[in-house]
Amino acid sequence: MIWTTILMAIREIKRNPMRSSLTILGIVIGVASVIIMVALGRGAAAKITSDISGMGTNLLIATPGSERHGPTASAAQPFKQDDARIVLRELGSVADVAPAGSQGALVVNGNLNWNSTVTGSTNAYFQIRAFSFELGEGFSDAQLQSGAAVCVLGATVRTKLFGAQNPIGSSIRIAKVNCAVVGVTRPKGQSSFGMDQDDFVLVPLATFQRRITGSTDVGVIFLSAHDGKQIPKVKRQVAALLRERRRIAPGATPDFNVQSMEEITATLGTVTNALIALLGAIAAVSLLVGGIGIMNIMLVSVTERTREIGIRLSIGARGREVLFQFLVEAMALSGLGGIMGILLGLLVSYFAARLMHLPFSLVPDMVVISFLFSASVGIIFGYLPARKASRLNPIEALRHE
Amino acid sequence: MSPGTTALVELQDLTKVYGRGESEVRALAGVSFRIDPGEFVAVMGASGSGKSTCLNMLGCLDTATSGHYLFCGLDVGTLSIDQLALLRRNYLGFVFQGYNLLARTSALENVELPLVYRRVAAPVRQKSAIQALQDVGLGDRMHHVPSELSGGQQQRVAIARAIVTSPQMLLADEPTGNLDSARKIEIMKLLQKLNQERKITIVMVTHEPDMAAFATRTLHFKDGLVERDLVSGKVGA
Ligand SMILES: Nc1ncnc2c1ncn2[C@@H]1O[C@H](COP(=O)(O)OP(=O)(O)OP(=O)(O)O)[C@@H](O)[C@H]1O
Ligand SMILES: [Mg+2]
């Protein structure tokens, strides 16, 4: 009898192709959208985290400007190269420092040009920011000292201006200064938020100050600590030394900021969490919409199904036999829709992740949650009206309108 | 109809009231009669006189407001909903006035359905269903769904579904209402044959005296009451 009932349920599914396919569709949409949204959200978060750790190990960044008032850097006193030099000399816990200044600049090679960022710094910049050389090398001491017209290209700039050609020894114009290319860094790839870490031109700090900005200011000091576990302590030491140099009274708010990569990671963490929450909310809405769709289809067919139940009861079916059939039907539809939704969701999120250069993350928890939700909507709204009808006497069920 | 033997069916002052207060309708106003095994009873009466209501009661499809319905001496009013289902399954066949076939389901599958619930094995089931459809002259329409069948054809599918189990009692609500006169005679002869050969007790609602003539007894309803009870042309109990 169980087998007969299952066959009957399957026949019933085939008999109502519209109702069945709409129910399945509702479940597919709900399940797939949750999986896609959450998988992409988590992929993006993982990507951001790995990008940040790829920016340099044990990294600290000192910037002028108050922590609280954000972009009031203009009012704050800028750093000088000596600040960096003294931090390195005084603090044993600091492995290296790279004072740096940056500004946007048009870089030109013959008839090719590209809007990039020119940064003036020292060779320490490459170590601290974890860049290695693909071609050539960093600057010589003499070049750094004298402010020679030389530059190192990020991988993006190299491609834009030279394609596959070897640019070493060629001369490019950076903001009206002709510089000889001495090195090209290895690409790091696209960073989070579409920020390209390889889109830069590096020149010696002295070159940058004398020939490009004409000032001895340093916008940023990158520092690396010897020991990754000591970061908070190193940060405190750097801050204390800079306070002293800038004569900030004890207790006063400093006009500069020392941030560790961990803190930046944490800040971005809240952003990525917000992103995940947003995508999750969208997914929840689509789950709900799918659920309401299923509910509608089930409720619209209640009259017809109640009559059908009346017919079955009148020829001798017991309530529970009819119910079992409806339960099998609801479970088969929900199960089928759920499996299709999972497959579709994983497939789409896999290809979308590849397209967006995000790591593909399986989301087993979401697979389970969305499947259970959709399946229970399908089963509850397929089953409950049937249960009600199966308790009527046959004539009442047949008269249902 | 001697009081000593157990009747197949016995109604004792059965009433059925629809609605309440002003809109109250007494569809059955206290009906009492008994039917012995093997009888072929025609039920006649004006529209709205309570014929279908009475037949639904006999078919255990609806519950009475008051009174008793004894089936083989068993008070149907005391049975559980599942026991009623089993009673319908194993002893009764019902032809509805409005056919009540499963939509989008072939004639054959419709006719097989009562046997499915009787747990008859598929091959036997199919053979019986085909036989029943041939008996009502639909051997060539077995795989059509109700929407592809004429009213009369649907009616005959409904008859086939009711007789396929060879029930103890066949209840038919205007089973020939939509048929041409030749078909009517054919169906009546079939019912007569089932009554005589398989000893199936038949209760049939009809508006036509010609059809009632096939029965061995006629109950006349008027305003929810049995007005006359004629056995083979004589006035009965
Ligand atoms: N579900 C219902 N609710 C309210 N009144 C009903 C209901 N079913 C039947 N009735 C009323 O009960 C009375 C008897 O109805 P019934 O269907 O038994 O008549 P009938 O003799 O079969 O008539 P017909 O020959 O037209 O089929 C009618 O007055 C009808 O209006
Ligand atoms: Mg009627």
XYZ file of C-alpha atoms and ligand atoms in Angstrom:
670
model
C 0.000 0.000 0.000
C 2.863 2.352 0.818
C 4.362 1.709 -2.580
C 0.996 2.192 -4.288
C 0.535 5.455 -2.432
C 3.973 6.670 -3.476
C 3.167 5.795 -7.080
C -0.138 7.622 -6.696
C 1.657 10.701 -5.358
C 4.119 10.670 -8.250
C 1.257 10.330 -10.718
C -0.427 13.279 -9.021
C 2.734 15.370 -9.480
C 2.798 14.555 -13.186
C -0.904 15.243 -13.488
C -0.440 18.838 -12.317
C 2.680 19.937 -14.173
C 1.986 23.635 -13.642
C 1.434 23.416 -9.925
C 4.335 21.041 -9.466
C 6.824 23.051 -11.483
C 5.848 26.326 -9.798
C 6.308 24.760 -6.395
C 9.686 23.403 -7.414
C 10.625 26.778 -8.891
C 9.759 28.570 -5.655
C 12.002 26.260 -3.709
C 14.797 26.418 -6.294
C 14.797 30.223 -6.202
C 14.797 30.380 -2.424
C 17.546 27.835 -1.917
C 19.773 28.945 -4.788
C 19.638 32.634 -3.919
C 20.610 32.044 -0.308
C 23.521 29.877 -1.354
C 24.729 32.307 -4.023
C 24.469 35.420 -1.859
C 26.111 33.965 1.179
C 28.813 32.154 -0.793
C 29.773 35.350 -2.607
C 29.631 37.407 0.579
C 31.902 35.013 2.387
C 34.181 34.750 -0.629
C 34.549 38.521 -0.714
C 35.293 38.603 3.007
C 37.921 35.897 2.680
C 39.461 37.759 -0.238
C 39.637 41.018 1.697
C 41.306 39.308 4.633
C 43.877 37.564 2.478
C 44.579 40.757 0.542
C 45.277 42.620 3.725
C 47.732 40.048 4.962
C 49.289 40.179 1.484
C 49.939 43.877 1.904
C 52.875 43.223 4.196
C 53.665 41.365 7.345
C 54.060 42.988 10.735
C 53.103 46.237 9.093
C 52.410 49.481 10.947
C 51.364 52.668 9.232
C 51.897 56.129 10.705
C 49.928 58.974 9.150
C 49.587 62.615 10.174
C 46.102 63.750 11.197
C 43.909 63.061 14.171
C 42.397 59.680 14.610
C 39.041 61.041 15.561
C 38.626 63.741 13.008
C 39.689 61.677 10.050
C 40.451 63.783 6.994
C 41.830 66.849 8.752
C 45.320 65.836 7.730
C 45.933 69.161 6.078
C 45.821 70.925 9.413
C 48.198 68.434 11.010
C 51.901 68.873 10.826
C 53.338 66.476 8.213
C 56.130 63.980 8.932
C 59.693 64.515 7.768
C 62.247 61.962 6.686
C 64.046 62.414 9.999
C 61.030 61.112 11.910
C 61.404 57.808 10.112
C 65.162 57.734 10.559
C 64.958 58.368 14.284
C 62.219 55.791 14.860
C 64.434 53.175 13.227
C 67.489 54.259 15.188
C 65.815 54.563 18.590
C 63.527 51.562 18.601
C 65.125 48.137 18.449
C 61.755 46.535 17.931
C 61.320 48.225 14.563
C 62.907 46.233 11.744
C 62.602 48.755 8.972
C 60.938 52.018 8.024
C 59.847 53.421 4.698
C 58.853 57.069 4.666
C 56.696 57.661 1.631
C 54.818 60.346 -0.227
C 52.336 59.780 -3.030
C 50.380 61.680 -5.589
C 48.485 60.963 -8.739
C 50.511 61.406 -11.902
C 50.314 60.838 -15.621
C 53.043 58.464 -16.749
C 54.012 58.513 -20.418
C 56.032 56.204 -22.635
C 56.152 57.529 -26.195
C 52.523 57.695 -27.283
C 51.241 55.476 -24.467
C 50.140 57.075 -21.239
C 48.460 55.992 -18.045
C 47.091 57.718 -14.988
C 48.764 56.153 -12.007
C 50.122 57.042 -8.605
C 53.743 58.048 -8.136
C 55.211 57.218 -4.758
C 58.521 58.381 -3.414
C 60.136 56.073 -0.871
C 63.171 53.924 -0.119
C 64.059 50.307 -0.862
C 62.564 49.392 2.509
C 59.192 50.068 0.935
C 59.476 46.880 -1.129
C 60.257 44.692 1.873
C 57.658 46.206 4.125
C 54.920 46.081 1.529
C 56.016 42.591 0.430
C 56.860 43.373 -3.185
C 59.457 41.307 -4.986
C 61.165 42.032 -8.281
C 60.253 40.459 -11.542
C 62.840 42.418 -13.525
C 65.746 44.590 -12.433
C 66.091 45.676 -8.830
C 65.560 48.486 -6.354
C 67.448 51.757 -6.143
C 71.156 52.087 -5.354
C 72.227 54.138 -2.323
C 73.669 56.751 -4.648
C 70.385 57.053 -6.513
C 68.449 57.372 -3.256
C 70.829 59.942 -1.919
C 71.101 62.098 -4.972
C 67.485 61.943 -5.989
C 68.283 60.366 -9.320
C 65.676 60.222 -12.063
C 65.012 56.491 -11.829
C 61.863 54.484 -11.168
C 60.443 51.043 -10.431
C 57.177 50.111 -12.140
C 54.275 48.197 -10.681
C 53.144 45.326 -12.878
C 50.055 47.180 -14.097
C 51.972 50.264 -15.196
C 54.502 48.095 -16.939
C 51.769 46.357 -18.935
C 50.037 49.606 -19.796
C 53.180 51.311 -21.038
C 55.314 48.476 -22.331
C 53.087 45.471 -22.883
C 55.295 42.416 -22.910
C 58.481 44.374 -23.724
C 61.295 44.631 -21.237
C 61.190 48.189 -19.908
C 64.515 48.110 -18.035
C 66.694 50.960 -19.226
C 63.846 52.700 -21.059
C 62.897 56.187 -20.064
C 59.375 57.258 -19.132
C 57.971 60.642 -18.205
C 56.401 60.959 -14.793
C 54.727 64.295 -14.150
C 57.138 65.964 -16.595
C 60.230 64.279 -15.147
C 62.074 61.764 -17.343
C 63.000 58.690 -15.352
C 64.921 55.567 -16.293
C 63.193 52.291 -15.409
C 65.423 50.193 -13.149
C 62.968 47.531 -11.951
C 59.534 45.949 -12.273
C 57.727 44.296 -9.355
C 55.895 41.024 -9.467
C 52.108 41.392 -9.686
C 50.091 40.943 -6.499
C 46.782 40.971 -8.282
C 43.544 42.777 -7.857
C 42.878 43.787 -4.301
C 39.553 44.128 -2.524
C 37.217 46.958 -3.469
C 38.726 46.963 -6.954
C 41.920 48.580 -5.704
C 44.852 47.562 -7.916
C 47.962 47.106 -5.768
C 50.184 46.921 -8.847
C 49.166 50.285 -10.224
C 52.077 52.471 -9.037
C 55.402 53.944 -9.989
C 58.038 54.175 -7.295
C 60.844 56.751 -7.325
C 63.462 57.538 -4.652
C 62.002 59.725 -1.913
C 64.528 62.496 -2.616
C 63.530 62.475 -6.285
C 59.864 62.709 -5.341
C 60.430 65.578 -2.922
C 62.750 67.633 -5.079
C 61.462 67.074 -8.584
C 57.780 66.328 -8.166
C 56.328 67.972 -5.070
C 59.067 70.406 -4.232
C 58.546 69.869 -0.506
C 60.309 67.765 2.123
C 57.064 66.469 3.616
C 56.459 62.775 4.062
C 52.838 61.667 3.815
C 53.123 58.236 5.382
C 55.660 56.210 7.291
C 55.457 52.459 6.807
C 57.134 50.453 9.563
C 57.694 46.770 10.062
C 58.100 45.180 13.458
C 60.612 42.437 14.154
C 58.089 40.327 15.961
C 54.499 39.984 14.771
C 53.343 39.146 18.295
C 54.706 42.422 19.667
C 52.722 44.655 17.324
C 50.657 46.423 20.024
C 53.789 47.132 22.045
C 55.726 48.382 19.025
C 52.786 50.550 18.124
C 52.827 52.137 21.571
C 56.566 52.740 21.369
C 56.311 54.367 17.952
C 53.442 56.535 19.094
C 55.313 57.625 22.223
C 58.426 58.548 20.267
C 56.461 60.511 17.693
C 54.555 62.353 20.442
C 57.843 63.367 21.952
C 59.228 64.554 18.632
C 56.082 66.490 17.874
C 55.911 67.892 21.409
C 52.416 66.770 22.210
C 51.515 67.351 25.853
C 50.775 64.217 27.871
C 47.069 63.501 27.691
C 46.488 65.636 24.602
C 45.069 64.109 21.469
C 47.914 63.374 19.066
C 47.833 64.883 15.587
C 48.955 61.633 14.014
C 47.874 58.117 13.851
C 49.689 54.775 14.108
C 47.700 51.855 12.870
C 48.610 48.225 12.690
C 47.439 45.973 9.917
C 45.423 44.051 12.479
C 43.413 47.132 13.285
C 42.857 47.830 9.638
C 41.788 44.229 9.238
C 39.380 44.664 12.122
C 37.946 47.844 10.602
C 37.518 46.138 7.282
C 36.098 43.183 9.147
C 33.148 45.260 10.232
C 32.701 46.378 6.643
C 32.784 42.842 5.335
C 30.440 41.701 8.068
C 28.038 44.410 7.008
C 28.412 43.180 3.446
C 27.653 39.623 4.470
C 24.685 40.790 6.520
C 23.339 42.761 3.577
C 23.670 39.856 1.170
C 22.191 37.584 3.805
C 19.205 39.901 4.155
C 18.671 39.913 0.396
C 18.892 36.154 0.424
C 16.418 35.930 3.285
C 13.981 38.079 1.325
C 14.251 35.849 -1.718
C 13.778 32.825 0.476
C 10.652 34.415 1.864
C 9.390 35.352 -1.602
C 9.969 31.789 -2.762
C 8.143 30.560 0.323
C 5.176 32.833 -0.280
C 5.082 31.631 -3.876
C 4.902 28.033 -2.745
C 2.282 28.923 -0.168
C 0.153 30.663 -2.785
C 0.244 27.773 -5.184
C -0.657 25.368 -2.445
C -3.488 27.517 -1.103
C -4.911 28.278 -4.539
C -5.272 24.580 -5.179
C -6.902 23.873 -1.826
C -10.449 23.809 -3.250
C -9.500 21.394 -5.954
C -7.542 19.254 -3.577
C -10.297 19.270 -0.982
C -12.711 17.982 -3.612
C -10.218 15.347 -4.613
C -9.903 14.302 -0.998
C -13.712 14.132 -0.804
C -13.781 11.798 -3.789
C -11.128 9.558 -2.318
C -12.835 9.474 1.079
C -16.206 8.681 -0.522
C -14.858 5.589 -2.213
C -13.356 4.267 0.964
C -9.977 5.898 1.563
C -9.159 6.560 5.179
C -8.020 10.056 6.127
C -4.511 8.925 6.927
C -4.141 7.144 3.585
C -5.057 10.302 1.718
C -2.767 12.333 3.947
C 0.168 10.059 3.412
C -0.228 10.489 -0.312
C -0.234 14.283 0.027
C 2.741 14.180 2.328
C 4.714 12.078 -0.124
C 3.779 14.502 -2.873
C 4.819 17.576 -0.878
C 8.058 15.941 0.190
C 8.911 14.810 -3.317
C 8.347 18.307 -4.713
C 10.243 19.983 -1.892
C 13.085 17.504 -2.054
C 13.409 17.808 -5.801
C 13.257 21.611 -5.655
C 15.738 21.663 -2.791
C 18.276 19.490 -4.577
C 17.930 21.470 -7.785
C 18.301 24.697 -5.804
C 21.446 23.461 -4.096
C 23.014 22.375 -7.374
C 22.079 25.614 -9.104
C 23.261 27.697 -6.155
C 26.634 25.987 -5.951
C 27.118 26.086 -9.705
C 26.291 29.773 -10.028
C 28.330 30.784 -6.999
C 31.276 28.760 -8.288
C 31.291 30.494 -11.662
C 30.447 33.909 -10.231
C 33.335 33.559 -7.786
C 35.685 32.703 -10.639
C 34.428 35.631 -12.663
C 34.891 38.040 -9.757
C 38.243 36.535 -8.732
C 36.884 35.563 -5.359
C 37.665 32.348 -3.552
C 34.749 29.886 -3.893
C 33.336 29.018 -0.523
C 30.994 26.102 0.034
C 28.342 27.187 2.476
C 27.144 23.959 4.080
C 25.247 25.745 6.842
C 23.291 27.813 4.317
C 22.650 24.750 2.175
C 21.045 23.082 5.181
C 19.132 26.132 6.442
C 17.683 27.179 3.096
C 16.805 23.599 2.219
C 15.032 23.033 5.516
C 13.166 26.312 5.279
C 11.917 25.822 1.729
C 11.133 22.185 2.271
C 9.115 22.922 5.380
C 7.173 25.659 3.612
C 6.385 23.214 0.818
C 5.452 20.441 3.184
C 3.490 22.564 5.629
C 1.408 24.322 3.015
C 0.967 21.184 0.939
C 0.088 19.088 3.933
C -1.918 21.227 6.349
C -4.881 21.999 4.065
C -4.961 18.323 3.151
C -5.032 17.393 6.802
C -7.944 19.693 7.408
C -9.828 18.269 4.430
C -9.162 14.684 5.431
C -11.057 15.241 8.671
C -14.224 16.416 6.966
C -16.924 13.964 6.119
C -16.882 13.172 2.390
C -19.926 15.251 1.515
C -18.515 18.352 3.183
C -15.232 17.879 1.375
C -16.999 17.410 -1.958
C -19.053 20.560 -1.446
C -15.999 22.681 -0.603
C -15.919 25.920 -2.527
C -39.609 -7.953 5.011
C -40.451 -9.922 8.108
C -39.198 -8.174 11.257
C -37.407 -11.373 12.340
C -34.590 -11.300 9.768
C -31.848 -8.681 9.952
C -32.386 -5.936 7.424
C -29.432 -4.787 5.342
C -30.461 -1.236 6.037
C -32.784 0.168 8.627
C -33.531 3.862 9.101
C -35.282 4.880 12.323
C -36.775 8.357 12.361
C -33.737 9.789 10.611
C -33.563 13.582 10.232
C -31.109 15.890 8.535
C -31.330 19.608 9.142
C -29.219 22.095 7.211
C -28.544 25.571 8.570
C -29.932 27.188 11.710
C -32.699 29.571 12.684
C -34.564 31.181 9.803
C -32.498 29.524 7.087
C -33.101 26.076 8.574
C -33.929 23.389 6.010
C -35.242 19.999 7.110
C -33.940 17.936 4.204
C -35.007 14.739 5.995
C -37.846 15.135 8.465
C -37.873 11.748 10.201
C -37.491 8.932 7.706
C -38.004 5.288 8.674
C -37.760 2.277 6.372
C -35.847 -0.925 5.985
C -34.229 -2.563 2.999
C -33.569 -6.278 2.867
C -30.616 -7.835 1.092
C -31.219 -8.294 -2.611
C -33.817 -5.573 -3.023
C -33.738 -3.150 -5.952
C -35.255 0.065 -4.655
C -36.122 3.107 -6.733
C -36.347 6.439 -4.940
C -38.609 9.039 -6.506
C -39.903 12.447 -5.585
C -39.870 16.094 -6.503
C -36.658 18.052 -6.713
C -35.550 19.094 -3.260
C -37.610 16.393 -1.551
C -34.538 14.915 0.150
C -33.628 12.009 -2.135
C -29.932 12.818 -2.464
C -29.705 13.643 1.205
C -31.170 10.263 2.091
C -28.849 8.464 -0.315
C -25.817 10.252 1.172
C -26.916 8.990 4.578
C -27.241 5.447 3.264
C -23.781 5.791 1.705
C -22.279 6.838 5.070
C -21.055 10.022 3.421
C -22.834 12.408 5.764
C -23.967 12.345 9.365
C -27.595 12.558 10.425
C -28.946 15.257 12.742
C -30.985 12.715 14.725
C -32.363 9.202 14.461
C -30.584 5.957 13.720
C -29.154 4.233 10.694
C -28.475 0.543 11.142
C -26.349 -1.187 8.535
C -26.544 -4.971 8.996
C -27.768 -4.232 12.502
C -24.800 -1.947 13.227
C -25.574 1.610 14.322
C -23.616 3.703 11.849
C -23.871 6.763 14.116
C -21.560 5.099 16.631
C -18.765 4.349 14.163
C -15.516 6.279 13.989
C -14.535 8.211 10.883
C -12.093 5.444 9.915
C -14.658 2.687 10.486
C -17.044 4.563 8.207
C -14.330 4.719 5.562
C -13.834 0.967 5.825
C -17.582 0.413 5.605
C -17.695 2.429 2.382
C -14.620 0.701 1.068
C -15.765 -2.864 1.672
C -19.549 -2.813 1.364
C -20.742 0.229 -0.571
C -20.620 1.617 -4.092
C -21.810 5.125 -4.807
C -22.752 6.884 -8.044
C -22.963 10.631 -7.479
C -25.479 12.872 -9.148
C -22.517 15.047 -10.199
C -20.234 12.067 -11.075
C -17.292 13.277 -8.937
C -14.539 11.785 -11.035
C -10.895 12.668 -10.413
C -9.904 15.350 -12.895
C -6.982 14.771 -15.276
C -7.195 11.087 -14.435
C -8.071 8.490 -17.057
C -11.366 6.615 -16.916
C -9.452 3.428 -16.217
C -7.571 4.917 -13.279
C -10.767 6.382 -11.890
C -12.418 2.996 -11.996
C -9.361 1.312 -10.483
C -9.297 3.642 -7.502
C -11.739 1.780 -5.187
C -9.734 -1.386 -5.815
C -6.521 0.431 -4.925
C -7.940 1.165 -1.488
C -9.133 -2.443 -1.248
C -5.475 -3.385 -1.844
C -6.213 -5.410 -4.935
C -3.036 -6.286 -6.846
C -2.406 -4.142 -9.907
C -2.987 -6.744 -12.661
C -6.270 -7.975 -11.130
C -7.296 -4.410 -10.513
C -6.775 -3.431 -14.099
C -8.612 -6.481 -15.407
C -11.638 -5.775 -13.203
C -11.630 -2.093 -14.130
C -11.519 -2.868 -17.848
C -14.383 -5.333 -17.389
C -16.474 -2.755 -15.532
C -15.848 -0.161 -18.225
C -16.827 -2.666 -20.919
C -19.993 -3.450 -18.945
C -21.058 0.191 -19.165
C -20.083 0.371 -22.846
C -16.867 2.394 -22.461
C -14.319 -0.208 -23.504
C -13.051 2.205 -26.138
C -12.718 5.253 -23.893
C -10.640 3.837 -21.061
C -7.680 6.140 -21.482
C -9.641 9.351 -21.820
C -9.721 11.824 -18.964
C -13.086 13.192 -17.739
C -12.708 16.493 -19.600
C -12.498 14.518 -22.841
C -15.699 12.601 -22.118
C -19.311 13.602 -22.657
C -21.632 13.981 -19.676
C -23.190 10.592 -20.347
C -19.796 8.962 -20.704
C -18.630 10.482 -17.440
C -21.787 9.185 -15.816
C -21.010 5.698 -17.053
C -17.444 5.941 -15.727
C -18.965 6.825 -12.365
C -21.232 3.756 -12.590
C -18.282 1.557 -13.520
C -16.349 2.878 -10.532
C -19.238 2.017 -8.217
C -19.803 -1.532 -9.529
C -16.184 -2.558 -10.028
C -15.968 -3.798 -6.435
C -19.250 -5.744 -6.584
C -20.381 -3.980 -3.419
C -22.980 -5.304 -0.990
C -25.099 -2.265 -1.710
C -24.998 0.042 -4.712
C -26.288 3.575 -4.208
C -26.935 5.471 -7.417
C -28.141 9.070 -7.582
C -29.864 9.505 -10.951
C -27.406 7.216 -12.725
C -29.197 7.563 -16.057
C -29.945 11.282 -15.881
C -27.642 12.191 -18.755
C -28.131 9.226 -21.044
C -30.143 8.716 -24.216
C -33.042 6.313 -23.949
C -31.208 3.360 -25.543
C -28.321 3.785 -23.077
C -30.745 4.180 -20.207
C -32.307 0.804 -20.941
C -28.849 -0.726 -21.318
C -27.677 0.606 -17.948
C -30.909 -0.420 -16.236
C -30.536 -3.932 -17.624
C -26.976 -3.992 -16.311
C -28.132 -2.925 -12.859
C -30.919 -5.494 -12.966
C -28.402 -8.174 -13.898
C -26.062 -7.136 -11.052
C -29.036 -7.238 -8.698
C -30.190 -10.663 -9.829
C -26.893 -12.424 -10.538
C -24.524 -10.906 -7.983
C -27.273 -10.252 -5.434
C -26.209 -6.609 -5.141
C -28.747 -4.558 -3.254
C -29.481 -1.411 -5.240
C -30.949 1.902 -4.160
C -31.401 4.217 -7.130
C -32.762 7.736 -7.307
C -34.669 8.475 -10.503
C -37.235 10.912 -11.827
C -38.503 8.547 -14.500
C -41.219 5.960 -13.857
C -39.796 3.922 -16.778
C -36.563 3.483 -14.898
C -38.299 2.868 -11.586
C -40.136 0.038 -13.309
C -36.908 -1.997 -13.294
C -36.901 -1.884 -9.491
C -38.702 -4.255 -7.189
C -39.801 -1.454 -4.897
C -40.315 2.304 -5.067
C -39.971 4.868 -2.284
C -41.706 8.184 -2.918
C -40.245 11.178 -1.108
C -42.083 14.381 -0.354
C -40.759 17.222 1.798
C -38.186 15.084 3.539
C -40.550 12.209 4.271
C -41.357 8.879 2.646
C -44.824 9.485 1.291
C -45.428 6.105 -0.361
C -43.607 2.774 -0.323
C -44.647 0.468 -3.194
C -43.405 -3.105 -3.449
C -43.865 -4.654 -6.894
C -46.858 -2.461 -7.545
C -48.486 -3.088 -4.134
C -48.507 -0.631 -1.229
C -45.823 -1.783 1.228
C -45.308 -1.454 4.949
N -25.556 21.470 1.989
C -26.811 21.929 2.055
N -27.042 23.042 2.763
C -28.287 23.513 2.887
N -29.354 22.946 2.346
C -29.190 21.817 1.636
C -27.900 21.257 1.454
N -28.019 20.143 0.711
C -29.337 20.016 0.430
N -30.019 21.020 0.981
C -31.477 21.187 0.922
O -32.076 19.999 1.317
C -33.188 19.750 0.534
C -33.085 18.365 -0.081
O -32.039 18.328 -0.994
P -31.672 17.051 -1.853
O -30.404 17.310 -2.537
O -31.734 15.859 -0.988
O -32.864 17.040 -2.905
P -33.154 15.990 -4.055
O -34.429 15.322 -3.701
O -31.992 15.126 -4.300
O -33.416 16.945 -5.288
P -32.991 16.743 -6.820
O -33.987 15.815 -7.427
O -33.069 18.122 -7.381
O -31.609 16.193 -6.842
C -33.272 20.830 -0.522
O -34.284 21.753 -0.118
C -31.921 21.458 -0.481
O -32.035 22.842 -0.695
Mg -30.592 14.925 -5.804
